[in-house]
CSV table of C-alpha atoms and ligand atoms in Angstrom, one decimal:
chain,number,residue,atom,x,y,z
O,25,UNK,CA,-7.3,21.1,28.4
O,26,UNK,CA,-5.8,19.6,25.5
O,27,UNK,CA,-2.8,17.0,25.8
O,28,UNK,CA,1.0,18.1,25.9
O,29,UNK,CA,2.9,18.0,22.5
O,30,UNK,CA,4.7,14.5,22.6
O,31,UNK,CA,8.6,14.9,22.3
O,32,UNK,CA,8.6,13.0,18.5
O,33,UNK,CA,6.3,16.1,17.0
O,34,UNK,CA,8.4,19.2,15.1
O,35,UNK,CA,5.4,21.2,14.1
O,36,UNK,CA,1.5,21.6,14.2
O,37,UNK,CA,0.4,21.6,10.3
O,38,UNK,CA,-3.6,21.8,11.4
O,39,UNK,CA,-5.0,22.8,14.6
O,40,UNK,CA,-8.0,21.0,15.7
O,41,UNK,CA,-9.7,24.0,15.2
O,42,UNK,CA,-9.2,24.3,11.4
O,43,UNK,CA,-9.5,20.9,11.1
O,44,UNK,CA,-13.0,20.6,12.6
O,45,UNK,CA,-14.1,23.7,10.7
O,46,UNK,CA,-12.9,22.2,7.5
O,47,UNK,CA,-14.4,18.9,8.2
O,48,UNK,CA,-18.0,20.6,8.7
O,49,UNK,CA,-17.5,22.5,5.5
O,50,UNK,CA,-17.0,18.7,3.7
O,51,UNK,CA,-20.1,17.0,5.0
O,52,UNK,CA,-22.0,20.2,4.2
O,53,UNK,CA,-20.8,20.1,0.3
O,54,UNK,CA,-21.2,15.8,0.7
O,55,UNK,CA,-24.6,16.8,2.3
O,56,UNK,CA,-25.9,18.5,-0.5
O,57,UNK,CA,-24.1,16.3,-2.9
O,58,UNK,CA,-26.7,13.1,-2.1
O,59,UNK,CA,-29.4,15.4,-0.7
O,60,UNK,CA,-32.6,13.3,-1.5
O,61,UNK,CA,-30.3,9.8,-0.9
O,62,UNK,CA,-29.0,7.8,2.2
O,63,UNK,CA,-25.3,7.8,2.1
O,64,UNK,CA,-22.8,4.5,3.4
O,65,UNK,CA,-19.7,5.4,4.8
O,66,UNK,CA,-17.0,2.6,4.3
O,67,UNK,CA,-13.9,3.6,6.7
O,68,UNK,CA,-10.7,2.1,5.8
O,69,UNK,CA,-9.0,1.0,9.5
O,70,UNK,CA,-7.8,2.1,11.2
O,71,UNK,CA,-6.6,5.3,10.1
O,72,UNK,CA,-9.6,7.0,9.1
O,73,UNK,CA,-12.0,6.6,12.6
O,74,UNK,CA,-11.1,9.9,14.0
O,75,UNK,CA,-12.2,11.5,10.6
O,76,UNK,CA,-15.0,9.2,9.8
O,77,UNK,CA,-16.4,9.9,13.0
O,78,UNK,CA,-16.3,13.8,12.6
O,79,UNK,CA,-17.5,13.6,9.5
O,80,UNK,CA,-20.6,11.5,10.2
O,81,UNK,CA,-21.7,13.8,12.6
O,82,UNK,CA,-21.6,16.5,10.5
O,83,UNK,CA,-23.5,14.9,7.6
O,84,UNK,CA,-27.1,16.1,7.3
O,85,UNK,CA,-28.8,12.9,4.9
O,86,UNK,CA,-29.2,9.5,6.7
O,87,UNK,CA,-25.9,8.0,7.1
O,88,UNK,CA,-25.1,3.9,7.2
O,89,UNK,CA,-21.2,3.2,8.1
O,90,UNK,CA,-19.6,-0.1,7.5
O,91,UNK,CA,-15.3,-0.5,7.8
O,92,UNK,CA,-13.3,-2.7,6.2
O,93,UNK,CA,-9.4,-2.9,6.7
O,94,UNK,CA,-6.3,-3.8,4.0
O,95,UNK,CA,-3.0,-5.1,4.7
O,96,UNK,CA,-0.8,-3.2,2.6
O,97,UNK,CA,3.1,-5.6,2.5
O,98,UNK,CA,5.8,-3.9,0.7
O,99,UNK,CA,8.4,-5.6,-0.9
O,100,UNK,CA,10.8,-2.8,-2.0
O,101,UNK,CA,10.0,0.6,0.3
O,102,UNK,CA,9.9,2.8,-2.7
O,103,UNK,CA,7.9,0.4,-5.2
O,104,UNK,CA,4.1,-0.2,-5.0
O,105,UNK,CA,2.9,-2.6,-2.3
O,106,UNK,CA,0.7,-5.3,-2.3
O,107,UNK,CA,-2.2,-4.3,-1.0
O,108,UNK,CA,-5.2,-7.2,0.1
O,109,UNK,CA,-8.4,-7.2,2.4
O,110,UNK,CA,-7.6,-7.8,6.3
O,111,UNK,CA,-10.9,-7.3,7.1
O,112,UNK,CA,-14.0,-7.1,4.7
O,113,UNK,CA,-17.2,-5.3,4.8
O,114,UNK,CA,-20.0,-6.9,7.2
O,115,UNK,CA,-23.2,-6.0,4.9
O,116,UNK,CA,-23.1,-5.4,1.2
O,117,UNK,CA,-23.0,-2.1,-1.1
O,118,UNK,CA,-25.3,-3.3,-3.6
O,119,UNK,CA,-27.8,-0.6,-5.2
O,120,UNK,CA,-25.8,1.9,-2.5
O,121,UNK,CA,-24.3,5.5,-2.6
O,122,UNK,CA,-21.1,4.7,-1.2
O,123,UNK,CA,-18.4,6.8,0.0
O,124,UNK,CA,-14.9,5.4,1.1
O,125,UNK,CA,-13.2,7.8,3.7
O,126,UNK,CA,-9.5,7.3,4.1
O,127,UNK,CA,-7.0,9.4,5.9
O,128,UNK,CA,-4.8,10.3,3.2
O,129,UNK,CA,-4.2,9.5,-0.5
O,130,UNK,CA,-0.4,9.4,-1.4
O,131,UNK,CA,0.4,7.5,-4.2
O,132,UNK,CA,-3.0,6.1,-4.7
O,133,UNK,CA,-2.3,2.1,-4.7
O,134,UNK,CA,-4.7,1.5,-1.7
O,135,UNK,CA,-7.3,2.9,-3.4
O,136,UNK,CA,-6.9,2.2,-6.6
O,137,UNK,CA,-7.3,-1.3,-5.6
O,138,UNK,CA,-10.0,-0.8,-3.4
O,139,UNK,CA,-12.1,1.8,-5.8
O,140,UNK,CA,-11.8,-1.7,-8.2
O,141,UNK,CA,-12.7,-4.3,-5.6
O,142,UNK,CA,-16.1,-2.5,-4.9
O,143,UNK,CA,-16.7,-1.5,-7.8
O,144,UNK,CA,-17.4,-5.4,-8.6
O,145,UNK,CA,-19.7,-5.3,-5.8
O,146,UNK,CA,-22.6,-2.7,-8.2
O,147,UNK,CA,-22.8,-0.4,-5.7
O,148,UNK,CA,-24.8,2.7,-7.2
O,149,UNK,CA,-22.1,4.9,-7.0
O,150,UNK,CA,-18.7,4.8,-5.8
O,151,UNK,CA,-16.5,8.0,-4.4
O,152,UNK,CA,-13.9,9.2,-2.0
O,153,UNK,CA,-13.6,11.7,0.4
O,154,UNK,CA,-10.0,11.7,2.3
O,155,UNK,CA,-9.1,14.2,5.3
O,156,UNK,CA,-5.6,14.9,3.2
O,157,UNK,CA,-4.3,14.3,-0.1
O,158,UNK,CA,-0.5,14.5,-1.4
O,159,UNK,CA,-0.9,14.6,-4.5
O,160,UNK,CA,3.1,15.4,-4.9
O,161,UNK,CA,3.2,11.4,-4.5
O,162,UNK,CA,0.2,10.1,-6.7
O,163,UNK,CA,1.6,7.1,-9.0
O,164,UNK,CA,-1.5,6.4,-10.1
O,165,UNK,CA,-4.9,8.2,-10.6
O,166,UNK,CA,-7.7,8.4,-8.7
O,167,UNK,CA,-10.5,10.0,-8.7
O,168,UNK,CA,-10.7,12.1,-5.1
O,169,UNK,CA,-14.3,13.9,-5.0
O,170,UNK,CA,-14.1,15.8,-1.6
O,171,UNK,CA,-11.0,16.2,0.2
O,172,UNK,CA,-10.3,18.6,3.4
O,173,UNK,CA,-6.5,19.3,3.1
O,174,UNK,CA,-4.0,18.8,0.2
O,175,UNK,CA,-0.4,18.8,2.2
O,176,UNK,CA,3.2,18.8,0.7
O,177,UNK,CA,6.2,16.4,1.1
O,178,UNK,CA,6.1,15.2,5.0
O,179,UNK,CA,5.2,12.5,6.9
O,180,UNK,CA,1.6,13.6,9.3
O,181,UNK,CA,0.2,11.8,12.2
O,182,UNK,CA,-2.5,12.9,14.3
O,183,UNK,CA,-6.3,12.7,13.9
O,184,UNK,CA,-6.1,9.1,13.0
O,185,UNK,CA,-2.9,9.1,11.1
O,186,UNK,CA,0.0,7.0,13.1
O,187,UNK,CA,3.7,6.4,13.2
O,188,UNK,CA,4.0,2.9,14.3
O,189,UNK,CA,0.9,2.5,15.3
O,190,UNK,CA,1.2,5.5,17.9
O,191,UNK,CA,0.2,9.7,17.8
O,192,UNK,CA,-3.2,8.4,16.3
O,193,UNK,CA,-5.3,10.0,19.3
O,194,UNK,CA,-3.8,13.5,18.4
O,195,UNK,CA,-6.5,16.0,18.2
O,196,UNK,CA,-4.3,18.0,15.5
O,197,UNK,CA,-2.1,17.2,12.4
O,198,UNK,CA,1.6,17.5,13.3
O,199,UNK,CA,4.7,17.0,10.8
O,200,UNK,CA,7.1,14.7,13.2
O,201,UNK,CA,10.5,15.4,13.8
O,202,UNK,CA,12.9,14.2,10.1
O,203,UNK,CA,14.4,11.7,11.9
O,204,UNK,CA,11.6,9.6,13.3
O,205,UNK,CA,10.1,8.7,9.2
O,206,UNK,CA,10.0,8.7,6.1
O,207,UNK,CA,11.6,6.1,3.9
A,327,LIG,P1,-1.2,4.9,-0.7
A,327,LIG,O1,-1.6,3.6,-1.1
A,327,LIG,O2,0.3,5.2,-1.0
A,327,LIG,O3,-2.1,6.0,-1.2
A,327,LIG,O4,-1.2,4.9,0.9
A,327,LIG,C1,-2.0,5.5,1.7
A,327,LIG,C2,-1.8,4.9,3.1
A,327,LIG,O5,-0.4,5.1,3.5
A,327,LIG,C3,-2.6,5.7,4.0
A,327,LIG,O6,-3.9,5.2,4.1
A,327,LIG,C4,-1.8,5.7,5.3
A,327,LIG,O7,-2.2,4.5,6.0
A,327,LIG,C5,-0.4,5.6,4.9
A,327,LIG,N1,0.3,6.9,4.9
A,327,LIG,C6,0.7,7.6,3.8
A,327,LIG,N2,1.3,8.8,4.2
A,327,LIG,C7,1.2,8.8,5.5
A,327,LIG,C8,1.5,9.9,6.5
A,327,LIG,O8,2.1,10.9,6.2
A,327,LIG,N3,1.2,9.5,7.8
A,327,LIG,C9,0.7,8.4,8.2
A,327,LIG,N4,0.3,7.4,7.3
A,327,LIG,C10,0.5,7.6,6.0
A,328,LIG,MG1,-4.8,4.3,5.7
């Protein structure tokens, strides 16, 4: 039985049908991507658990996972933030394939910053794989290897995703209602 529809959703945008389906297609294309290689997963917190852990499961070449977790303070709502490490990494990528798995890449500041970060760290390679991408909103570039939705204009929560911190445990991606976000 899956949970009743909280009052702050306006639509479903992926059902967790399509969205598991999807995910499997991903680790099958990141599967045969490093076939031959062990892969580390680096999960950016908290957002990207629910997909992280989908994902992993579905991944058919040994698979290390390690999180780390960024404050992201903005100054002026529209302008870029300042992003920073909350929480680092507890082993390091050295010599590793590494993948960073976010929840959604918007205008690309959090990544671009961490993509730099450890790429001072020599890992062997560096990519990312997001669950969705607006690329309506990119500021800067980055370079987004697998991705399992690109989505339009509107705020999402659900499968990791929150609004203040709540709607994270939703096994779908909803669109909430216009007046509970967006800046
Ligand atoms: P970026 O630095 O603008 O790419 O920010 C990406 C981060 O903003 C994501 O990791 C999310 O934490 C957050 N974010 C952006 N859009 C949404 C959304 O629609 N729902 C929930 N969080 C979002
Ligand atoms: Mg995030």
């Amino acid at each position: 039985m899956s949970k009743a529809q909280p009052p702050g959703i306006d639509r479903i945008l992926f059902t967790q049908e399509q969205i598991e389906a999807r995910i499997k297609e991903v680790a099958a294309e990141i599967s045969e991507r490093y076939r031959g290689r062990s892969l580390k997963l680096i999960g950016v917190l908290k957002g990207s658990v629910f997909f992280l852990c989908a994902l992993a499961r579905h991944i058919e070449i040994p698979v290390k996972i390690d999180f780390l977790a960024i404050s992201n303070f903005a100054p002026h709502k529209a302008g870029p933030g300042i992003v920073r490490i909350a929480k680092d990494l507890d082993e390091p990528i050295e010599g590793e394939d590494v993948l960073v798995v976010e929840d959604i890449v918007d205008t690309g500041f959090t990544l671009r910053y961490l993509l730099q970060t450890l790429a001072g760290r020599g890992p062997n390679s560096l990519g990312i794989c997001t669950l969705l991408d607006r690329t309506s909103r990119r500021i800067v570039q980055v370079p987004v290897e697998f991705r399992c939705f690109e989505i339009g204009d509107h705020f999402v929560v659900g499968c990791g995703l929150d609004y203040k911190q709540l709607y994270r445990n939703l096994e779908y991606l909803a669109v909430l209602k216009p007046d509970q976000s967006m800046s």
